[in-house]
Amino acid sequence: MGSQSDWSTMSHASETLQKLGIEHECKVVSAHRTPDLLFEYAETAEQRGIEVIIAGAGGAAHLPGMCAAKTHLPVLGVPVQSSMLSGVDSLLSIVQMPAGIPTGTLAIGKAGSINAALLAASILSNKCEKTKAALKAFRAEQTEKVLSNPIPGKT
Ligand code: RP5
């Protein structure tokens, strides 16, 4: 994520990955405050065994795009809700990548953070049976919660 202030949003991705038993790391890497660190992080990610990068940032959110420019690994961008423009700025900065370097873009805020983790799990589940099973179990549990909780007083 681009700042410690993004953690209240990005912690939801981490919690979801944890629920699914997916090993991950959480780091603050700012595209504009620590640009050299960002380059090093993205360039060495593959050799460190990272398979998917979730990048959350707010405002002029160039972190996911710059990260994607420096690695061929899939980069999933989470637009963090900003104080001035409620995250629309973050969303547009991440989603409107010119053709050639894609960033998978999720919803603004908590939903996007959770879904980034679930989408990362989907990508990993192509090769990892354990992750596939965990993802299916997560979905089954979610479905069961809806089905077993009818509206009170209604049939
Ligand atoms: C972005 O600027 C970060 O991703 C964060 O969402 C936003 C504000 O950062 P802080 O000023 O709170 O560190 O780089």
PDB file of N, CA and C in Angstrom, residues 8-106:
ATOM      1  N   SER A   8      -6.174   0.766   7.101  1.00  0.00           N
ATOM      2  CA  SER A   8      -7.552   0.467   7.542  1.00  0.00           C
ATOM      3  C   SER A   8      -8.366  -0.121   6.392  1.00  0.00           C
ATOM      4  N   THR A   9      -8.002   0.195   5.165  1.00  0.00           N
ATOM      5  CA  THR A   9      -8.661  -0.420   3.998  1.00  0.00           C
ATOM      6  C   THR A   9      -7.979  -1.745   3.638  1.00  0.00           C
ATOM      7  N   MET A  10      -6.661  -1.712   3.553  1.00  0.00           N
ATOM      8  CA  MET A  10      -5.948  -2.873   3.024  1.00  0.00           C
ATOM      9  C   MET A  10      -5.867  -4.036   4.019  1.00  0.00           C
ATOM     10  N   SER A  11      -6.128  -3.759   5.298  1.00  0.00           N
ATOM     11  CA  SER A  11      -6.144  -4.856   6.272  1.00  0.00           C
ATOM     12  C   SER A  11      -7.232  -5.872   5.930  1.00  0.00           C
ATOM     13  N   HIS A  12      -8.281  -5.428   5.238  1.00  0.00           N
ATOM     14  CA  HIS A  12      -9.353  -6.370   4.852  1.00  0.00           C
ATOM     15  C   HIS A  12      -8.847  -7.390   3.838  1.00  0.00           C
ATOM     16  N   ALA A  13      -7.963  -6.961   2.953  1.00  0.00           N
ATOM     17  CA  ALA A  13      -7.367  -7.911   2.000  1.00  0.00           C
ATOM     18  C   ALA A  13      -6.513  -8.919   2.766  1.00  0.00           C
ATOM     19  N   SER A  14      -5.726  -8.404   3.692  1.00  0.00           N
ATOM     20  CA  SER A  14      -4.846  -9.278   4.470  1.00  0.00           C
ATOM     21  C   SER A  14      -5.659 -10.300   5.271  1.00  0.00           C
ATOM     22  N   GLU A  15      -6.723  -9.821   5.925  1.00  0.00           N
ATOM     23  CA  GLU A  15      -7.564 -10.740   6.718  1.00  0.00           C
ATOM     24  C   GLU A  15      -8.186 -11.816   5.838  1.00  0.00           C
ATOM     25  N   THR A  16      -8.612 -11.413   4.634  1.00  0.00           N
ATOM     26  CA  THR A  16      -9.237 -12.382   3.717  1.00  0.00           C
ATOM     27  C   THR A  16      -8.214 -13.423   3.255  1.00  0.00           C
ATOM     28  N   LEU A  17      -7.001 -12.961   2.930  1.00  0.00           N
ATOM     29  CA  LEU A  17      -5.950 -13.901   2.522  1.00  0.00           C
ATOM     30  C   LEU A  17      -5.639 -14.869   3.667  1.00  0.00           C
ATOM     31  N   GLN A  18      -5.618 -14.317   4.864  1.00  0.00           N
ATOM     32  CA  GLN A  18      -5.346 -15.154   6.046  1.00  0.00           C
ATOM     33  C   GLN A  18      -6.423 -16.228   6.200  1.00  0.00           C
ATOM     34  N   LYS A  19      -7.693 -15.811   6.051  1.00  0.00           N
ATOM     35  CA  LYS A  19      -8.813 -16.760   6.140  1.00  0.00           C
ATOM     36  C   LYS A  19      -8.650 -17.897   5.142  1.00  0.00           C
ATOM     37  N   LEU A  20      -8.126 -17.571   3.972  1.00  0.00           N
ATOM     38  CA  LEU A  20      -7.969 -18.567   2.906  1.00  0.00           C
ATOM     39  C   LEU A  20      -6.645 -19.330   3.023  1.00  0.00           C
ATOM     40  N   GLY A  21      -5.869 -19.005   4.022  1.00  0.00           N
ATOM     41  CA  GLY A  21      -4.594 -19.702   4.245  1.00  0.00           C
ATOM     42  C   GLY A  21      -3.537 -19.353   3.214  1.00  0.00           C
ATOM     43  N   ILE A  22      -3.599 -18.144   2.680  1.00  0.00           N
ATOM     44  CA  ILE A  22      -2.636 -17.732   1.653  1.00  0.00           C
ATOM     45  C   ILE A  22      -1.523 -16.892   2.284  1.00  0.00           C
ATOM     46  N   GLU A  23      -0.315 -17.394   2.142  1.00  0.00           N
ATOM     47  CA  GLU A  23       0.849 -16.693   2.687  1.00  0.00           C
ATOM     48  C   GLU A  23       1.024 -15.363   1.948  1.00  0.00           C
ATOM     49  N   HIS A  24       1.267 -14.305   2.700  1.00  0.00           N
ATOM     50  CA  HIS A  24       1.423 -12.998   2.057  1.00  0.00           C
ATOM     51  C   HIS A  24       2.233 -12.058   2.950  1.00  0.00           C
ATOM     52  N   GLU A  25       2.663 -10.961   2.356  1.00  0.00           N
ATOM     53  CA  GLU A  25       3.355  -9.929   3.132  1.00  0.00           C
ATOM     54  C   GLU A  25       2.621  -8.604   2.927  1.00  0.00           C
ATOM     55  N   CYS A  26       2.702  -7.728   3.917  1.00  0.00           N
ATOM     56  CA  CYS A  26       2.058  -6.415   3.833  1.00  0.00           C
ATOM     57  C   CYS A  26       3.137  -5.353   3.994  1.00  0.00           C
ATOM     58  N   LYS A  27       3.221  -4.447   3.032  1.00  0.00           N
ATOM     59  CA  LYS A  27       4.282  -3.438   3.076  1.00  0.00           C
ATOM     60  C   LYS A  27       3.769  -2.073   2.629  1.00  0.00           C
ATOM     61  N   VAL A  28       4.373  -1.032   3.184  1.00  0.00           N
ATOM     62  CA  VAL A  28       4.127   0.325   2.697  1.00  0.00           C
ATOM     63  C   VAL A  28       5.242   0.648   1.704  1.00  0.00           C
ATOM     64  N   VAL A  29       4.839   0.888   0.462  1.00  0.00           N
ATOM     65  CA  VAL A  29       5.785   1.239  -0.605  1.00  0.00           C
ATOM     66  C   VAL A  29       5.128   2.384  -1.379  1.00  0.00           C
ATOM     67  N   SER A  30       5.656   3.571  -1.234  1.00  0.00           N
ATOM     68  CA  SER A  30       5.001   4.721  -1.862  1.00  0.00           C
ATOM     69  C   SER A  30       5.629   5.026  -3.223  1.00  0.00           C
ATOM     70  N   ALA A  31       4.762   5.218  -4.219  1.00  0.00           N
ATOM     71  CA  ALA A  31       5.260   5.504  -5.573  1.00  0.00           C
ATOM     72  C   ALA A  31       5.975   6.854  -5.631  1.00  0.00           C
ATOM     73  N   HIS A  32       5.521   7.822  -4.828  1.00  0.00           N
ATOM     74  CA  HIS A  32       6.143   9.150  -4.911  1.00  0.00           C
ATOM     75  C   HIS A  32       7.076   9.465  -3.744  1.00  0.00           C
ATOM     76  N   ARG A  33       6.848   8.812  -2.569  1.00  0.00           N
ATOM     77  CA  ARG A  33       7.733   9.116  -1.434  1.00  0.00           C
ATOM     78  C   ARG A  33       8.930   8.170  -1.377  1.00  0.00           C
ATOM     79  N   THR A  34       8.741   6.948  -1.869  1.00  0.00           N
ATOM     80  CA  THR A  34       9.859   5.980  -1.882  1.00  0.00           C
ATOM     81  C   THR A  34       9.929   5.314  -3.262  1.00  0.00           C
ATOM     82  N   PRO A  35      10.140   6.110  -4.310  1.00  0.00           N
ATOM     83  CA  PRO A  35      10.089   5.540  -5.666  1.00  0.00           C
ATOM     84  C   PRO A  35      11.153   4.469  -5.917  1.00  0.00           C
ATOM     85  N   ASP A  36      12.352   4.630  -5.343  1.00  0.00           N
ATOM     86  CA  ASP A  36      13.409   3.627  -5.558  1.00  0.00           C
ATOM     87  C   ASP A  36      13.019   2.290  -4.921  1.00  0.00           C
ATOM     88  N   LEU A  37      12.390   2.392  -3.750  1.00  0.00           N
ATOM     89  CA  LEU A  37      11.933   1.171  -3.077  1.00  0.00           C
ATOM     90  C   LEU A  37      10.864   0.474  -3.920  1.00  0.00           C
ATOM     91  N   LEU A  38       9.977   1.261  -4.506  1.00  0.00           N
ATOM     92  CA  LEU A  38       8.930   0.671  -5.364  1.00  0.00           C
ATOM     93  C   LEU A  38       9.559  -0.099  -6.523  1.00  0.00           C
ATOM     94  N   PHE A  39      10.536   0.511  -7.183  1.00  0.00           N
ATOM     95  CA  PHE A  39      11.193  -0.166  -8.315  1.00  0.00           C
ATOM     96  C   PHE A  39      11.846  -1.468  -7.851  1.00  0.00           C
ATOM     97  N   GLU A  40      12.547  -1.377  -6.743  1.00  0.00           N
ATOM     98  CA  GLU A  40      13.236  -2.573  -6.233  1.00  0.00           C
ATOM     99  C   GLU A  40      12.205  -3.642  -5.861  1.00  0.00           C
ATOM    100  N   TYR A  41      11.137  -3.225  -5.207  1.00  0.00           N
ATOM    101  CA  TYR A  41      10.105  -4.181  -4.781  1.00  0.00           C
ATOM    102  C   TYR A  41       9.518  -4.912  -5.984  1.00  0.00           C
ATOM    103  N   ALA A  42       9.121  -4.141  -6.982  1.00  0.00           N
ATOM    104  CA  ALA A  42       8.461  -4.750  -8.150  1.00  0.00           C
ATOM    105  C   ALA A  42       9.440  -5.603  -8.962  1.00  0.00           C
ATOM    106  N   GLU A  43      10.663  -5.123  -9.077  1.00  0.00           N
ATOM    107  CA  GLU A  43      11.661  -5.861  -9.893  1.00  0.00           C
ATOM    108  C   GLU A  43      12.086  -7.177  -9.260  1.00  0.00           C
ATOM    109  N   THR A  44      12.051  -7.245  -7.936  1.00  0.00           N
ATOM    110  CA  THR A  44      12.533  -8.462  -7.266  1.00  0.00           C
ATOM    111  C   THR A  44      11.399  -9.366  -6.786  1.00  0.00           C
ATOM    112  N   ALA A  45      10.154  -8.939  -7.006  1.00  0.00           N
ATOM    113  CA  ALA A  45       9.001  -9.691  -6.476  1.00  0.00           C
ATOM    114  C   ALA A  45       8.992 -11.142  -6.967  1.00  0.00           C
ATOM    115  N   GLU A  46       9.188 -11.326  -8.255  1.00  0.00           N
ATOM    116  CA  GLU A  46       9.091 -12.685  -8.811  1.00  0.00           C
ATOM    117  C   GLU A  46      10.149 -13.602  -8.195  1.00  0.00           C
ATOM    118  N   GLN A  47      11.379 -13.104  -8.124  1.00  0.00           N
ATOM    119  CA  GLN A  47      12.444 -13.963  -7.591  1.00  0.00           C
ATOM    120  C   GLN A  47      12.274 -14.250  -6.107  1.00  0.00           C
ATOM    121  N   ARG A  48      11.459 -13.432  -5.424  1.00  0.00           N
ATOM    122  CA  ARG A  48      11.172 -13.713  -4.006  1.00  0.00           C
ATOM    123  C   ARG A  48       9.968 -14.645  -3.847  1.00  0.00           C
ATOM    124  N   GLY A  49       9.423 -15.107  -4.985  1.00  0.00           N
ATOM    125  CA  GLY A  49       8.342 -16.100  -4.916  1.00  0.00           C
ATOM    126  C   GLY A  49       6.945 -15.513  -4.912  1.00  0.00           C
ATOM    127  N   ILE A  50       6.855 -14.201  -5.099  1.00  0.00           N
ATOM    128  CA  ILE A  50       5.527 -13.572  -5.119  1.00  0.00           C
ATOM    129  C   ILE A  50       4.849 -13.879  -6.455  1.00  0.00           C
ATOM    130  N   GLU A  51       3.546 -14.212  -6.390  1.00  0.00           N
ATOM    131  CA  GLU A  51       2.830 -14.585  -7.617  1.00  0.00           C
ATOM    132  C   GLU A  51       1.788 -13.550  -8.040  1.00  0.00           C
ATOM    133  N   VAL A  52       1.260 -12.826  -7.077  1.00  0.00           N
ATOM    134  CA  VAL A  52       0.272 -11.778  -7.369  1.00  0.00           C
ATOM    135  C   VAL A  52       0.564 -10.601  -6.438  1.00  0.00           C
ATOM    136  N   ILE A  53       0.426  -9.382  -6.957  1.00  0.00           N
ATOM    137  CA  ILE A  53       0.615  -8.194  -6.114  1.00  0.00           C
ATOM    138  C   ILE A  53      -0.716  -7.461  -5.991  1.00  0.00           C
ATOM    139  N   ILE A  54      -1.104  -7.160  -4.771  1.00  0.00           N
ATOM    140  CA  ILE A  54      -2.275  -6.306  -4.530  1.00  0.00           C
ATOM    141  C   ILE A  54      -1.721  -4.949  -4.114  1.00  0.00           C
ATOM    142  N   ALA A  55      -2.064  -3.914  -4.885  1.00  0.00           N
ATOM    143  CA  ALA A  55      -1.541  -2.577  -4.594  1.00  0.00           C
ATOM    144  C   ALA A  55      -2.704  -1.636  -4.291  1.00  0.00           C
ATOM    145  N   GLY A  56      -2.756  -1.146  -3.062  1.00  0.00           N
ATOM    146  CA  GLY A  56      -3.811  -0.214  -2.661  1.00  0.00           C
ATOM    147  C   GLY A  56      -3.236   1.178  -2.519  1.00  0.00           C
ATOM    148  N   ALA A  57      -3.914   2.161  -3.081  1.00  0.00           N
ATOM    149  CA  ALA A  57      -3.444   3.543  -2.961  1.00  0.00           C
ATOM    150  C   ALA A  57      -4.610   4.501  -3.159  1.00  0.00           C
ATOM    151  N   GLY A  58      -4.411   5.729  -2.669  1.00  0.00           N
ATOM    152  CA  GLY A  58      -5.481   6.717  -2.763  1.00  0.00           C
ATOM    153  C   GLY A  58      -5.020   8.013  -3.397  1.00  0.00           C
ATOM    154  N   GLY A  59      -5.975   8.816  -3.829  1.00  0.00           N
ATOM    155  CA  GLY A  59      -5.666  10.107  -4.453  1.00  0.00           C
ATOM    156  C   GLY A  59      -5.139   9.890  -5.863  1.00  0.00           C
ATOM    157  N   ALA A  60      -4.022  10.552  -6.179  1.00  0.00           N
ATOM    158  CA  ALA A  60      -3.368  10.304  -7.471  1.00  0.00           C
ATOM    159  C   ALA A  60      -2.641   8.966  -7.342  1.00  0.00           C
ATOM    160  N   ALA A  61      -3.409   7.913  -7.523  1.00  0.00           N
ATOM    161  CA  ALA A  61      -2.953   6.574  -7.104  1.00  0.00           C
ATOM    162  C   ALA A  61      -2.141   5.886  -8.194  1.00  0.00           C
ATOM    163  N   HIS A  62      -0.892   6.306  -8.319  1.00  0.00           N
ATOM    164  CA  HIS A  62      -0.049   5.742  -9.386  1.00  0.00           C
ATOM    165  C   HIS A  62       0.693   4.489  -8.973  1.00  0.00           C
ATOM    166  N   LEU A  63       0.549   4.074  -7.696  1.00  0.00           N
ATOM    167  CA  LEU A  63       1.277   2.890  -7.219  1.00  0.00           C
ATOM    168  C   LEU A  63       0.992   1.624  -8.046  1.00  0.00           C
ATOM    169  N   PRO A  64      -0.284   1.239  -8.230  1.00  0.00           N
ATOM    170  CA  PRO A  64      -0.513  -0.005  -8.992  1.00  0.00           C
ATOM    171  C   PRO A  64       0.044   0.065 -10.413  1.00  0.00           C
ATOM    172  N   GLY A  65      -0.149   1.177 -11.092  1.00  0.00           N
ATOM    173  CA  GLY A  65       0.321   1.308 -12.473  1.00  0.00           C
ATOM    174  C   GLY A  65       1.838   1.268 -12.575  1.00  0.00           C
ATOM    175  N   MET A  66       2.518   1.974 -11.677  1.00  0.00           N
ATOM    176  CA  MET A  66       3.984   1.977 -11.701  1.00  0.00           C
ATOM    177  C   MET A  66       4.531   0.599 -11.342  1.00  0.00           C
ATOM    178  N   CYS A  67       3.862  -0.037 -10.398  1.00  0.00           N
ATOM    179  CA  CYS A  67       4.267  -1.381  -9.993  1.00  0.00           C
ATOM    180  C   CYS A  67       4.116  -2.338 -11.187  1.00  0.00           C
ATOM    181  N   ALA A  68       2.972  -2.244 -11.870  1.00  0.00           N
ATOM    182  CA  ALA A  68       2.717  -3.110 -13.031  1.00  0.00           C
ATOM    183  C   ALA A  68       3.731  -2.855 -14.142  1.00  0.00           C
ATOM    184  N   ALA A  69       4.200  -1.610 -14.237  1.00  0.00           N
ATOM    185  CA  ALA A  69       5.178  -1.275 -15.281  1.00  0.00           C
ATOM    186  C   ALA A  69       6.524  -1.958 -15.034  1.00  0.00           C
ATOM    187  N   LYS A  70       6.784  -2.327 -13.770  1.00  0.00           N
ATOM    188  CA  LYS A  70       8.090  -2.890 -13.428  1.00  0.00           C
ATOM    189  C   LYS A  70       8.071  -4.397 -13.165  1.00  0.00           C
ATOM    190  N   THR A  71       6.917  -5.034 -13.362  1.00  0.00           N
ATOM    191  CA  THR A  71       6.856  -6.491 -13.203  1.00  0.00           C
ATOM    192  C   THR A  71       5.802  -7.048 -14.148  1.00  0.00           C
ATOM    193  N   HIS A  72       6.013  -8.284 -14.583  1.00  0.00           N
ATOM    194  CA  HIS A  72       4.974  -8.913 -15.417  1.00  0.00           C
ATOM    195  C   HIS A  72       3.958  -9.659 -14.557  1.00  0.00           C
ATOM    196  N   LEU A  73       4.168  -9.715 -13.228  1.00  0.00           N
ATOM    197  CA  LEU A  73       3.206 -10.385 -12.341  1.00  0.00           C
ATOM    198  C   LEU A  73       1.872  -9.649 -12.402  1.00  0.00           C
ATOM    199  N   PRO A  74       0.750 -10.370 -12.168  1.00  0.00           N
ATOM    200  CA  PRO A  74      -0.525  -9.651 -12.132  1.00  0.00           C
ATOM    201  C   PRO A  74      -0.566  -8.652 -10.966  1.00  0.00           C
ATOM    202  N   VAL A  75      -1.018  -7.445 -11.254  1.00  0.00           N
ATOM    203  CA  VAL A  75      -1.152  -6.413 -10.215  1.00  0.00           C
ATOM    204  C   VAL A  75      -2.633  -6.051 -10.082  1.00  0.00           C
ATOM    205  N   LEU A  76      -3.162  -6.223  -8.883  1.00  0.00           N
ATOM    206  CA  LEU A  76      -4.562  -5.892  -8.612  1.00  0.00           C
ATOM    207  C   LEU A  76      -4.599  -4.593  -7.824  1.00  0.00           C
ATOM    208  N   GLY A  77      -5.253  -3.590  -8.370  1.00  0.00           N
ATOM    209  CA  GLY A  77      -5.265  -2.276  -7.740  1.00  0.00           C
ATOM    210  C   GLY A  77      -6.522  -2.045  -6.909  1.00  0.00           C
ATOM    211  N   VAL A  78      -6.317  -1.559  -5.699  1.00  0.00           N
ATOM    212  CA  VAL A  78      -7.458  -1.214  -4.846  1.00  0.00           C
ATOM    213  C   VAL A  78      -7.480   0.302  -4.649  1.00  0.00           C
ATOM    214  N   PRO A  79      -8.530   0.964  -5.150  1.00  0.00           N
ATOM    215  CA  PRO A  79      -8.644   2.412  -4.930  1.00  0.00           C
ATOM    216  C   PRO A  79      -9.059   2.695  -3.481  1.00  0.00           C
ATOM    217  N   VAL A  80      -8.175   3.348  -2.750  1.00  0.00           N
ATOM    218  CA  VAL A  80      -8.488   3.691  -1.359  1.00  0.00           C
ATOM    219  C   VAL A  80      -9.335   4.957  -1.357  1.00  0.00           C
ATOM    220  N   GLN A  81     -10.334   4.980  -0.467  1.00  0.00           N
ATOM    221  CA  GLN A  81     -11.237   6.143  -0.397  1.00  0.00           C
ATOM    222  C   GLN A  81     -10.463   7.369   0.086  1.00  0.00           C
ATOM    223  N   SER A  82     -10.399   8.392  -0.737  1.00  0.00           N
ATOM    224  CA  SER A  82      -9.646   9.601  -0.384  1.00  0.00           C
ATOM    225  C   SER A  82     -10.558  10.591   0.332  1.00  0.00           C
ATOM    226  N   SER A  83      -9.943  11.555   1.042  1.00  0.00           N
ATOM    227  CA  SER A  83     -10.785  12.491   1.804  1.00  0.00           C
ATOM    228  C   SER A  83     -11.430  13.537   0.896  1.00  0.00           C
ATOM    229  N   MET A  84     -10.735  13.984  -0.138  1.00  0.00           N
ATOM    230  CA  MET A  84     -11.270  15.074  -0.964  1.00  0.00           C
ATOM    231  C   MET A  84     -12.309  14.611  -1.981  1.00  0.00           C
ATOM    232  N   LEU A  85     -12.028  13.476  -2.655  1.00  0.00           N
ATOM    233  CA  LEU A  85     -12.902  13.048  -3.759  1.00  0.00           C
ATOM    234  C   LEU A  85     -13.487  11.652  -3.547  1.00  0.00           C
ATOM    235  N   SER A  86     -13.478  11.199  -2.299  1.00  0.00           N
ATOM    236  CA  SER A  86     -14.109   9.928  -1.910  1.00  0.00           C
ATOM    237  C   SER A  86     -13.604   8.698  -2.669  1.00  0.00           C
ATOM    238  N   GLY A  87     -12.452   8.799  -3.265  1.00  0.00           N
ATOM    239  CA  GLY A  87     -11.881   7.613  -3.924  1.00  0.00           C
ATOM    240  C   GLY A  87     -12.146   7.541  -5.413  1.00  0.00           C
ATOM    241  N   VAL A  88     -12.936   8.476  -5.937  1.00  0.00           N
ATOM    242  CA  VAL A  88     -13.169   8.490  -7.391  1.00  0.00           C
ATOM    243  C   VAL A  88     -11.849   8.817  -8.097  1.00  0.00           C
ATOM    244  N   ASP A  89     -11.072   9.711  -7.476  1.00  0.00           N
ATOM    245  CA  ASP A  89      -9.737  10.023  -8.017  1.00  0.00           C
ATOM    246  C   ASP A  89      -8.849   8.779  -8.042  1.00  0.00           C
ATOM    247  N   SER A  90      -8.877   8.019  -6.929  1.00  0.00           N
ATOM    248  CA  SER A  90      -8.075   6.792  -6.828  1.00  0.00           C
ATOM    249  C   SER A  90      -8.520   5.795  -7.900  1.00  0.00           C
ATOM    250  N   LEU A  91      -9.831   5.620  -8.002  1.00  0.00           N
ATOM    251  CA  LEU A  91     -10.390   4.659  -8.971  1.00  0.00           C
ATOM    252  C   LEU A  91      -9.960   4.993 -10.398  1.00  0.00           C
ATOM    253  N   LEU A  92     -10.150   6.247 -10.769  1.00  0.00           N
ATOM    254  CA  LEU A  92      -9.825   6.639 -12.154  1.00  0.00           C
ATOM    255  C   LEU A  92      -8.323   6.541 -12.417  1.00  0.00           C
ATOM    256  N   SER A  93      -7.518   6.888 -11.416  1.00  0.00           N
ATOM    257  CA  SER A  93      -6.058   6.793 -11.599  1.00  0.00           C
ATOM    258  C   SER A  93      -5.637   5.357 -11.861  1.00  0.00           C
ATOM    259  N   ILE A  94      -6.316   4.414 -11.210  1.00  0.00           N
ATOM    260  CA  ILE A  94      -5.901   3.010 -11.323  1.00  0.00           C
ATOM    261  C   ILE A  94      -6.510   2.347 -12.552  1.00  0.00           C
ATOM    262  N   VAL A  95      -7.772   2.643 -12.802  1.00  0.00           N
ATOM    263  CA  VAL A  95      -8.477   1.910 -13.872  1.00  0.00           C
ATOM    264  C   VAL A  95      -8.088   2.395 -15.272  1.00  0.00           C
ATOM    265  N   GLN A  96      -7.718   3.666 -15.376  1.00  0.00           N
ATOM    266  CA  GLN A  96      -7.508   4.233 -16.716  1.00  0.00           C
ATOM    267  C   GLN A  96      -6.067   4.085 -17.206  1.00  0.00           C
ATOM    268  N   MET A  97      -5.545   2.860 -17.108  1.00  0.00           N
ATOM    269  CA  MET A  97      -4.192   2.622 -17.627  1.00  0.00           C
ATOM    270  C   MET A  97      -4.227   2.605 -19.150  1.00  0.00           C
ATOM    271  N   PRO A  98      -3.309   3.310 -19.781  1.00  0.00           N
ATOM    272  CA  PRO A  98      -3.224   3.232 -21.231  1.00  0.00           C
ATOM    273  C   PRO A  98      -2.892   1.800 -21.654  1.00  0.00           C
ATOM    274  N   ALA A  99      -3.306   1.429 -22.868  1.00  0.00           N
ATOM    275  CA  ALA A  99      -3.108   0.060 -23.343  1.00  0.00           C
ATOM    276  C   ALA A  99      -1.635  -0.331 -23.276  1.00  0.00           C
ATOM    277  N   GLY A 100      -1.382  -1.543 -22.826  1.00  0.00           N
ATOM    278  CA  GLY A 100      -0.011  -2.068 -22.795  1.00  0.00           C
ATOM    279  C   GLY A 100       0.418  -2.532 -21.417  1.00  0.00           C
ATOM    280  N   ILE A 101      -0.004  -1.816 -20.387  1.00  0.00           N
ATOM    281  CA  ILE A 101       0.325  -2.201 -19.005  1.00  0.00           C
ATOM    282  C   ILE A 101      -0.981  -2.220 -18.203  1.00  0.00           C
ATOM    283  N   PRO A 102      -1.545  -3.422 -17.994  1.00  0.00           N
ATOM    284  CA  PRO A 102      -2.828  -3.470 -17.279  1.00  0.00           C
ATOM    285  C   PRO A 102      -2.688  -3.509 -15.757  1.00  0.00           C
ATOM    286  N   THR A 103      -3.671  -2.934 -15.084  1.00  0.00           N
ATOM    287  CA  THR A 103      -3.855  -3.182 -13.646  1.00  0.00           C
ATOM    288  C   THR A 103      -5.298  -3.662 -13.481  1.00  0.00           C
ATOM    289  N   GLY A 104      -5.463  -4.801 -12.834  1.00  0.00           N
ATOM    290  CA  GLY A 104      -6.819  -5.255 -12.513  1.00  0.00           C
ATOM    291  C   GLY A 104      -7.355  -4.308 -11.464  1.00  0.00           C
ATOM    292  N   THR A 105      -8.509  -3.699 -11.702  1.00  0.00           N
ATOM    293  CA  THR A 105      -8.981  -2.663 -10.776  1.00  0.00           C
ATOM    294  C   THR A 105     -10.242  -3.117 -10.050  1.00  0.00           C
ATOM    295  N   LEU A 106     -10.210  -3.011  -8.735  1.00  0.00           N
ATOM    296  CA  LEU A 106     -11.327  -3.436  -7.906  1.00  0.00           C
ATOM    297  C   LEU A 106     -12.155  -2.217  -7.482  1.00  0.00           C
TER     298      LEU A 106
END
